[in-house]
CSV table of N, CA and C in Angstrom, one decimal:
chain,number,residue,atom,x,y,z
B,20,UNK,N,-2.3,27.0,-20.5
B,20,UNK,CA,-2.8,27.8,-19.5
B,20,UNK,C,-3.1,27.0,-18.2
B,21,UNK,N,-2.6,28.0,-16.9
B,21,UNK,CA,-3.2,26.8,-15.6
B,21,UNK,C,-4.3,27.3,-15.1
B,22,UNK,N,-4.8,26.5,-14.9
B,22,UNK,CA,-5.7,26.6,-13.6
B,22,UNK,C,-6.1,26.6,-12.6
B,23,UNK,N,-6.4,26.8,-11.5
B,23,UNK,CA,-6.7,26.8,-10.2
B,23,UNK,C,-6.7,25.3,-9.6
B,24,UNK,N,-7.3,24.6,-10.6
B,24,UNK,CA,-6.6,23.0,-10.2
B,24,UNK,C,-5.7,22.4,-10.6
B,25,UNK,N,-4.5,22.6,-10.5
B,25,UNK,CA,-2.7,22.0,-11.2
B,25,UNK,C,-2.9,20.7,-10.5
B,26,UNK,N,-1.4,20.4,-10.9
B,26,UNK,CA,-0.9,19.0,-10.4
B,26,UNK,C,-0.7,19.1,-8.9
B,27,UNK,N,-0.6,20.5,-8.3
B,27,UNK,CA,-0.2,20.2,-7.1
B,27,UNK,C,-1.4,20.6,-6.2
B,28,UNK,N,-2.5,20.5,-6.9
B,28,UNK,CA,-3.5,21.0,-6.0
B,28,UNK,C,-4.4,19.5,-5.4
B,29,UNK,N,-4.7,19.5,-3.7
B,29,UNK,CA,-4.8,18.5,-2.9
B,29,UNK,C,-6.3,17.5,-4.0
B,30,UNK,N,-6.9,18.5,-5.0
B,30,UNK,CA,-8.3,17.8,-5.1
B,30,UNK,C,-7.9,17.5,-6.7
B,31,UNK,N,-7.2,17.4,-7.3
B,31,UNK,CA,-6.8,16.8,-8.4
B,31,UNK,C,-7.7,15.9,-8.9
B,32,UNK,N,-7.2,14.6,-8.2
B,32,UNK,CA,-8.1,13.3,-8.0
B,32,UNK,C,-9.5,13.4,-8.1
B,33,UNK,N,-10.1,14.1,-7.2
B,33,UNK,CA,-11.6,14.3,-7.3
B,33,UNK,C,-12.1,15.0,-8.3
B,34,UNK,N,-11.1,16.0,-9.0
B,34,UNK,CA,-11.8,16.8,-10.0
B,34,UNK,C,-11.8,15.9,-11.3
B,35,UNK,N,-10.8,15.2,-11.7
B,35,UNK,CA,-10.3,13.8,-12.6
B,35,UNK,C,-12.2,13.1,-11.9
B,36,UNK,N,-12.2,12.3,-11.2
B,36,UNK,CA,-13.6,12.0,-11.0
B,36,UNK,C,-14.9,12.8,-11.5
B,37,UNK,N,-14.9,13.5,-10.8
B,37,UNK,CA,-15.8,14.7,-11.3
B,37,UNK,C,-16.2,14.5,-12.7
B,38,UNK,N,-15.1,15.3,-13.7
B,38,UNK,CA,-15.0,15.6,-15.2
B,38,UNK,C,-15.4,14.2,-16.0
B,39,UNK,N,-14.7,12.9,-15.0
B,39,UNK,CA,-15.4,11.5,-16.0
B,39,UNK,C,-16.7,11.5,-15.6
B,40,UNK,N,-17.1,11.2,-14.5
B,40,UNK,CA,-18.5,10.9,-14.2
B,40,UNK,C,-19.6,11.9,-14.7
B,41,UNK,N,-19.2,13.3,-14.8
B,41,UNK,CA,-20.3,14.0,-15.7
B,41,UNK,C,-20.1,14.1,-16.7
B,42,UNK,N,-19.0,13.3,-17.6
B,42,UNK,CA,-19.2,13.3,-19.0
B,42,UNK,C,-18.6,14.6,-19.6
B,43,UNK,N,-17.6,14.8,-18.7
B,43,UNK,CA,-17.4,16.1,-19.3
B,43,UNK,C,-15.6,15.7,-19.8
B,44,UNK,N,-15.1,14.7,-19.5
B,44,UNK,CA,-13.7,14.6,-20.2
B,44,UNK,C,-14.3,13.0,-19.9
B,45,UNK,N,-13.3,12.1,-21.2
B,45,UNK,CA,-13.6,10.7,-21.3
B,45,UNK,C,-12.3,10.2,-21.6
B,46,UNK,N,-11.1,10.7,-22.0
B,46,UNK,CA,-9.9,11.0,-22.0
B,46,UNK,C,-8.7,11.4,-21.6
B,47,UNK,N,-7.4,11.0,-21.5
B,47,UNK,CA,-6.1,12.0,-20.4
B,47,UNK,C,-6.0,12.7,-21.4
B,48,UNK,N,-6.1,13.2,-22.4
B,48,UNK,CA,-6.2,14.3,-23.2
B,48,UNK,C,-7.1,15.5,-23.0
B,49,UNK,N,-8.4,15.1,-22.8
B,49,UNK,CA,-9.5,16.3,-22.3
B,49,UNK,C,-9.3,16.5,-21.0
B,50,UNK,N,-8.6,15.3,-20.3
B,50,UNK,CA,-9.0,15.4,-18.9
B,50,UNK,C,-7.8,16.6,-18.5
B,51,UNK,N,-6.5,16.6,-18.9
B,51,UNK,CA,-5.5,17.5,-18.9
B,51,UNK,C,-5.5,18.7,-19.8
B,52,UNK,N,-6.7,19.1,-21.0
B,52,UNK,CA,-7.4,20.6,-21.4
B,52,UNK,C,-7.8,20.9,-20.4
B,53,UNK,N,-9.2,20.4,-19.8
B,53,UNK,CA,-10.0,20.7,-18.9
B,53,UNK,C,-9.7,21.5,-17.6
B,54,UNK,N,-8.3,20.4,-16.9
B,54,UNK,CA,-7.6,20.9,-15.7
B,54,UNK,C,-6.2,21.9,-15.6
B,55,UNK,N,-6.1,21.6,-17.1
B,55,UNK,CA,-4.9,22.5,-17.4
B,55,UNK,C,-3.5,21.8,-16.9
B,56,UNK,N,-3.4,20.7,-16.7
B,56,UNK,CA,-2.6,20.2,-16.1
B,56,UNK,C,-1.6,19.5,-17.5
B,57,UNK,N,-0.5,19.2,-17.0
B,57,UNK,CA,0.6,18.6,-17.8
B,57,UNK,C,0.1,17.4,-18.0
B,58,UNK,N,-0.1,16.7,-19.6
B,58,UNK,CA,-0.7,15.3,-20.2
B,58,UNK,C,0.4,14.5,-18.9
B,59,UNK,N,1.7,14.3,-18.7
B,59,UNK,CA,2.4,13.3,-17.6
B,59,UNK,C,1.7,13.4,-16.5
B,60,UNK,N,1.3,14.7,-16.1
B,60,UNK,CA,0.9,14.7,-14.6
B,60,UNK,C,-0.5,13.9,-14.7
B,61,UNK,N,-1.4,14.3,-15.7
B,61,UNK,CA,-3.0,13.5,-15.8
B,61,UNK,C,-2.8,11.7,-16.0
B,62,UNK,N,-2.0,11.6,-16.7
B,62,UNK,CA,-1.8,10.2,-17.1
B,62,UNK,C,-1.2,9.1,-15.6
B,63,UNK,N,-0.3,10.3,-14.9
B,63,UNK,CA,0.3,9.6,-13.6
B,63,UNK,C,-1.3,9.5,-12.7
B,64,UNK,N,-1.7,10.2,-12.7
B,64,UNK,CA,-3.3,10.5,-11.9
B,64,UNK,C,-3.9,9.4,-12.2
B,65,UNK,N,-4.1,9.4,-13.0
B,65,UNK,CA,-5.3,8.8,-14.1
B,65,UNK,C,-4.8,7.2,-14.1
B,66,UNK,N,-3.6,6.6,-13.9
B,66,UNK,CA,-3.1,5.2,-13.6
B,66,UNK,C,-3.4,5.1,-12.1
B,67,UNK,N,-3.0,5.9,-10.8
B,67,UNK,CA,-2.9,5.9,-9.6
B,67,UNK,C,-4.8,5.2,-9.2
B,68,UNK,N,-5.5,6.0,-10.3
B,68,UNK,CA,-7.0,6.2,-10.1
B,68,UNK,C,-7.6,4.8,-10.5
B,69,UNK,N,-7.1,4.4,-11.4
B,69,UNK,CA,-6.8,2.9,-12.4
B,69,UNK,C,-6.8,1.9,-11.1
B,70,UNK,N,-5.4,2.1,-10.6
B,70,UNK,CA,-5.0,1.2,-9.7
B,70,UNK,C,-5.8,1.2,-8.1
B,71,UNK,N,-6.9,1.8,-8.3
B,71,UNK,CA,-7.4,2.1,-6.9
B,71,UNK,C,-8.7,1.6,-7.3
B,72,UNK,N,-9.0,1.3,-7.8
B,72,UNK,CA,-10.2,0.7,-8.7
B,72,UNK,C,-10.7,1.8,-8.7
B,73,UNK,N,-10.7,3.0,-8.9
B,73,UNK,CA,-11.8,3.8,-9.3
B,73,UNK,C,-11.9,4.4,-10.5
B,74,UNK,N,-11.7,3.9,-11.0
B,74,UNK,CA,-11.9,4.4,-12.7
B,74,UNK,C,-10.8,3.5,-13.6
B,75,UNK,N,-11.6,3.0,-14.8
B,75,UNK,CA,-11.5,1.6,-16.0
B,75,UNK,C,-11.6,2.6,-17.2
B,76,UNK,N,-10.8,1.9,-17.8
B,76,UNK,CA,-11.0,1.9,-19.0
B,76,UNK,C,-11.4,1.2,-19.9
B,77,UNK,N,-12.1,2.2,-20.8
B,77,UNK,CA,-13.2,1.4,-21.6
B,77,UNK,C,-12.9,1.2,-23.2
B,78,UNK,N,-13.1,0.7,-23.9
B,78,UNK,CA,-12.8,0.9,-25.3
B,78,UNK,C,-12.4,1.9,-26.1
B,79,UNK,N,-11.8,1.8,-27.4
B,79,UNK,CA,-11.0,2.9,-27.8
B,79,UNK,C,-11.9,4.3,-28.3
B,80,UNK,N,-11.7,5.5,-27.8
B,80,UNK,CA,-12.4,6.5,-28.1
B,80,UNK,C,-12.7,7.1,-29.3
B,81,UNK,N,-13.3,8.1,-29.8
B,81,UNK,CA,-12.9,8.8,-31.5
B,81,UNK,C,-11.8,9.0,-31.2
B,82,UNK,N,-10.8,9.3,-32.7
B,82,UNK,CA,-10.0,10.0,-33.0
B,82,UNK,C,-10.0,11.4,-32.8
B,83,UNK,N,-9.2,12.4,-32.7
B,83,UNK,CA,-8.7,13.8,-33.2
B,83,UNK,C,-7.8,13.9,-33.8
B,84,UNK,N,-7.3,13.1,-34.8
B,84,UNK,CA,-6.5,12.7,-35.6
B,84,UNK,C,-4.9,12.0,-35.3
B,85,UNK,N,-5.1,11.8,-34.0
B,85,UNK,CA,-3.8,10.6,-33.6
B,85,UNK,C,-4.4,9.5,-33.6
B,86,UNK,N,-3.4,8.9,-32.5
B,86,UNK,CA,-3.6,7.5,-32.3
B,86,UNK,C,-5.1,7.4,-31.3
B,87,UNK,N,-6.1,6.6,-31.1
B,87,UNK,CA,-7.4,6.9,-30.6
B,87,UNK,C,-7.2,6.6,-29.1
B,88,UNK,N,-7.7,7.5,-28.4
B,88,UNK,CA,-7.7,7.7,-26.9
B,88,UNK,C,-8.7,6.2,-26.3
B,89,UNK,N,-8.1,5.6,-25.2
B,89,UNK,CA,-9.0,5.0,-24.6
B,89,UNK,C,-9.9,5.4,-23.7
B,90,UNK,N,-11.1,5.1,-23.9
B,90,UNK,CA,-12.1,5.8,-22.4
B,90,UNK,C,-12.0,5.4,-21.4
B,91,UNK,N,-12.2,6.6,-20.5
B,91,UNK,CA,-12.2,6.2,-19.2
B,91,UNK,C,-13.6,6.3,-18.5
B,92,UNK,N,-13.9,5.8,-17.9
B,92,UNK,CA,-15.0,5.2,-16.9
B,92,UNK,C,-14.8,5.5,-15.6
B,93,UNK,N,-15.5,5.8,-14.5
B,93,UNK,CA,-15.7,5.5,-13.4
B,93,UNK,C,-16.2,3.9,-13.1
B,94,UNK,N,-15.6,3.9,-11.9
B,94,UNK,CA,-15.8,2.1,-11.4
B,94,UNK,C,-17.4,2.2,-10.7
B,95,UNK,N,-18.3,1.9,-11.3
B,95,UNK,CA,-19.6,1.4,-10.7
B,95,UNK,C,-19.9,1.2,-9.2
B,96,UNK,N,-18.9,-0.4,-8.8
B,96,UNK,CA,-18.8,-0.6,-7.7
B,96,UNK,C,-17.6,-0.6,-6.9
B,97,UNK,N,-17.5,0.8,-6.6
B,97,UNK,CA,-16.8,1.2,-5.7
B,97,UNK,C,-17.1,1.9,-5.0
B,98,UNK,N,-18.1,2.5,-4.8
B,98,UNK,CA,-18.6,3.4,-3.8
B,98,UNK,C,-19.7,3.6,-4.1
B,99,UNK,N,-20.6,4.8,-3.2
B,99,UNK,CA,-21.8,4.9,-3.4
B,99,UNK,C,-21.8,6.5,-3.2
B,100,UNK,N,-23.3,7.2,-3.1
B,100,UNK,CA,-23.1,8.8,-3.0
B,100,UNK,C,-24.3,8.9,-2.2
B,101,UNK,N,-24.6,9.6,-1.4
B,101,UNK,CA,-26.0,9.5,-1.1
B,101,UNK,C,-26.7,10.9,-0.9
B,102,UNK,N,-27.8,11.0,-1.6
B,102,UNK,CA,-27.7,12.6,-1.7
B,102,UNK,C,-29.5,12.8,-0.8
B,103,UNK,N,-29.9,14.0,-0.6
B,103,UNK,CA,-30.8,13.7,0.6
B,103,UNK,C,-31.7,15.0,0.0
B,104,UNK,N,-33.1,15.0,-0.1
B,104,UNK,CA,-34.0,16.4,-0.5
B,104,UNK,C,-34.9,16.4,0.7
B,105,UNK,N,-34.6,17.9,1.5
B,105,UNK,CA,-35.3,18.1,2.7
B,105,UNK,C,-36.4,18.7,2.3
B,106,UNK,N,-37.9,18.2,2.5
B,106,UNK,CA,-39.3,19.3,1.7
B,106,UNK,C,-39.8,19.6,3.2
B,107,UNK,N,-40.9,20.6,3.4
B,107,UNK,CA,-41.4,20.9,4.7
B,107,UNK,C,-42.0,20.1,5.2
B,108,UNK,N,-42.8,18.5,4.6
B,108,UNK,CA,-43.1,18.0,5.5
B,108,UNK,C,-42.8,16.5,5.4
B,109,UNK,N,-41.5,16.1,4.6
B,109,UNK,CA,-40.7,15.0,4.1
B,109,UNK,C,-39.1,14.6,4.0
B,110,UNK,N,-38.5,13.9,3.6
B,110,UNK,CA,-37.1,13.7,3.4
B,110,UNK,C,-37.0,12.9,2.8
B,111,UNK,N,-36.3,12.8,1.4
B,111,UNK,CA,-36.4,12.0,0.2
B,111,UNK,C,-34.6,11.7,0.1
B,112,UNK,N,-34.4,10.6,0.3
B,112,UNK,CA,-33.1,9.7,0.4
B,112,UNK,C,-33.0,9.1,-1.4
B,113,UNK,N,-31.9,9.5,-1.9
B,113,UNK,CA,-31.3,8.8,-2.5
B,113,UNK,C,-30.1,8.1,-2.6
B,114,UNK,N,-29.9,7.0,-3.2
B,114,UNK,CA,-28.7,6.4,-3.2
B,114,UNK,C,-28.1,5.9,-4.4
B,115,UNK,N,-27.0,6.6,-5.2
B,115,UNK,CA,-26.4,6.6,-6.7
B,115,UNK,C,-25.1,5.9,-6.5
B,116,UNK,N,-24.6,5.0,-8.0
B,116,UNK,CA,-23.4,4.6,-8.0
B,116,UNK,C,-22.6,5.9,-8.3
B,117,UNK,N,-21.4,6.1,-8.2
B,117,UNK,CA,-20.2,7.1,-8.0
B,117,UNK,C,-20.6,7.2,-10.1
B,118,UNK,N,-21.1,6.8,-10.6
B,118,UNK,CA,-20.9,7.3,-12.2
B,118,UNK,C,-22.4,8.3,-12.0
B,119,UNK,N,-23.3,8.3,-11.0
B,119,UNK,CA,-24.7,8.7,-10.7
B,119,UNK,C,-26.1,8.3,-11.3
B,120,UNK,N,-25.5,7.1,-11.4
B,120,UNK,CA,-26.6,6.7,-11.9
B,120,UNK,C,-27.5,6.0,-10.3
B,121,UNK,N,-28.9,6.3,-10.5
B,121,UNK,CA,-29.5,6.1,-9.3
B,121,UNK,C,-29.7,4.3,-8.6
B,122,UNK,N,-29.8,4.6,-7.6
B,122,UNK,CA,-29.8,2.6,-7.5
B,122,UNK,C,-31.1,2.8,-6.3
B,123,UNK,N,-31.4,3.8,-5.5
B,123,UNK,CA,-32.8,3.4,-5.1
B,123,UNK,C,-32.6,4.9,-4.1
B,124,UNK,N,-34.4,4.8,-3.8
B,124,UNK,CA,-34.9,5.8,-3.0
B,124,UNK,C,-35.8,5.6,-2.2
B,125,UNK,N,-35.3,6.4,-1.1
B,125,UNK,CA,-36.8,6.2,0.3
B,125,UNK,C,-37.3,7.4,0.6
B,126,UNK,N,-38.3,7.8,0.9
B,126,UNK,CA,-39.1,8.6,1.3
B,126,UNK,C,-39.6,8.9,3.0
B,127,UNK,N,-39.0,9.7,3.7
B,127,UNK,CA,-39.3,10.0,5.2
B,127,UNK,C,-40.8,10.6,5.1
B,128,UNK,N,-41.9,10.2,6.0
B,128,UNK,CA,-42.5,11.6,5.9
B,128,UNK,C,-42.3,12.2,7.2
């Protein structure tokens, strides 16, 4: 079945990000369920992403009865995200690695 995100769609890459970092695919197996895309086209993705440093692979995953998937990761230090909470009489700055995990916060009043 396809999906609105194929192989030829411009955000591929970022949805591949996306799916690892929230834990929602950890494999080119789920990651190509998920997006509905052809296991070649995710696997070509998923090397390009390799080679860009933005996403590692991690040790061997459970089985589904093949051979065991390796995990994928997002790369820590590669980028940053910065997400921003506007309250009526504040501004609360955060700053997360690209997997989301938080690395610090400031408070405007």
């Amino acid at each position: 079945m396809r999906h609105a995100h194929d192989g030829t769609h411009p955000d591929a890459n970022q949805r591949i990000l996306e799916l690892v970092a929230r834990g929602e695919a950890s494999s080119r197996s789920q990651l190509a369920e998920a997006l509905g895309m052809a296991p070649s086209t995710v696997g070509l993705r998923v090397q390009a992403l390799i080679d860009a440093g933005a996403l590692h692979e991690g040790g061997p995953g459970a089985s589904r009865g093949g051979r065991r998937p390796r995990e994928l990761r997002v790369s820590q230090g590669r980028g940053e995200v910065l997400t921003v909470d506007l309250g009526g009489g504040h501004a609360r700055l955060g700053r997360h690695a690209l997997g989301g995990a938080l690395i610090e916060t400031r408070t405007i009043p």
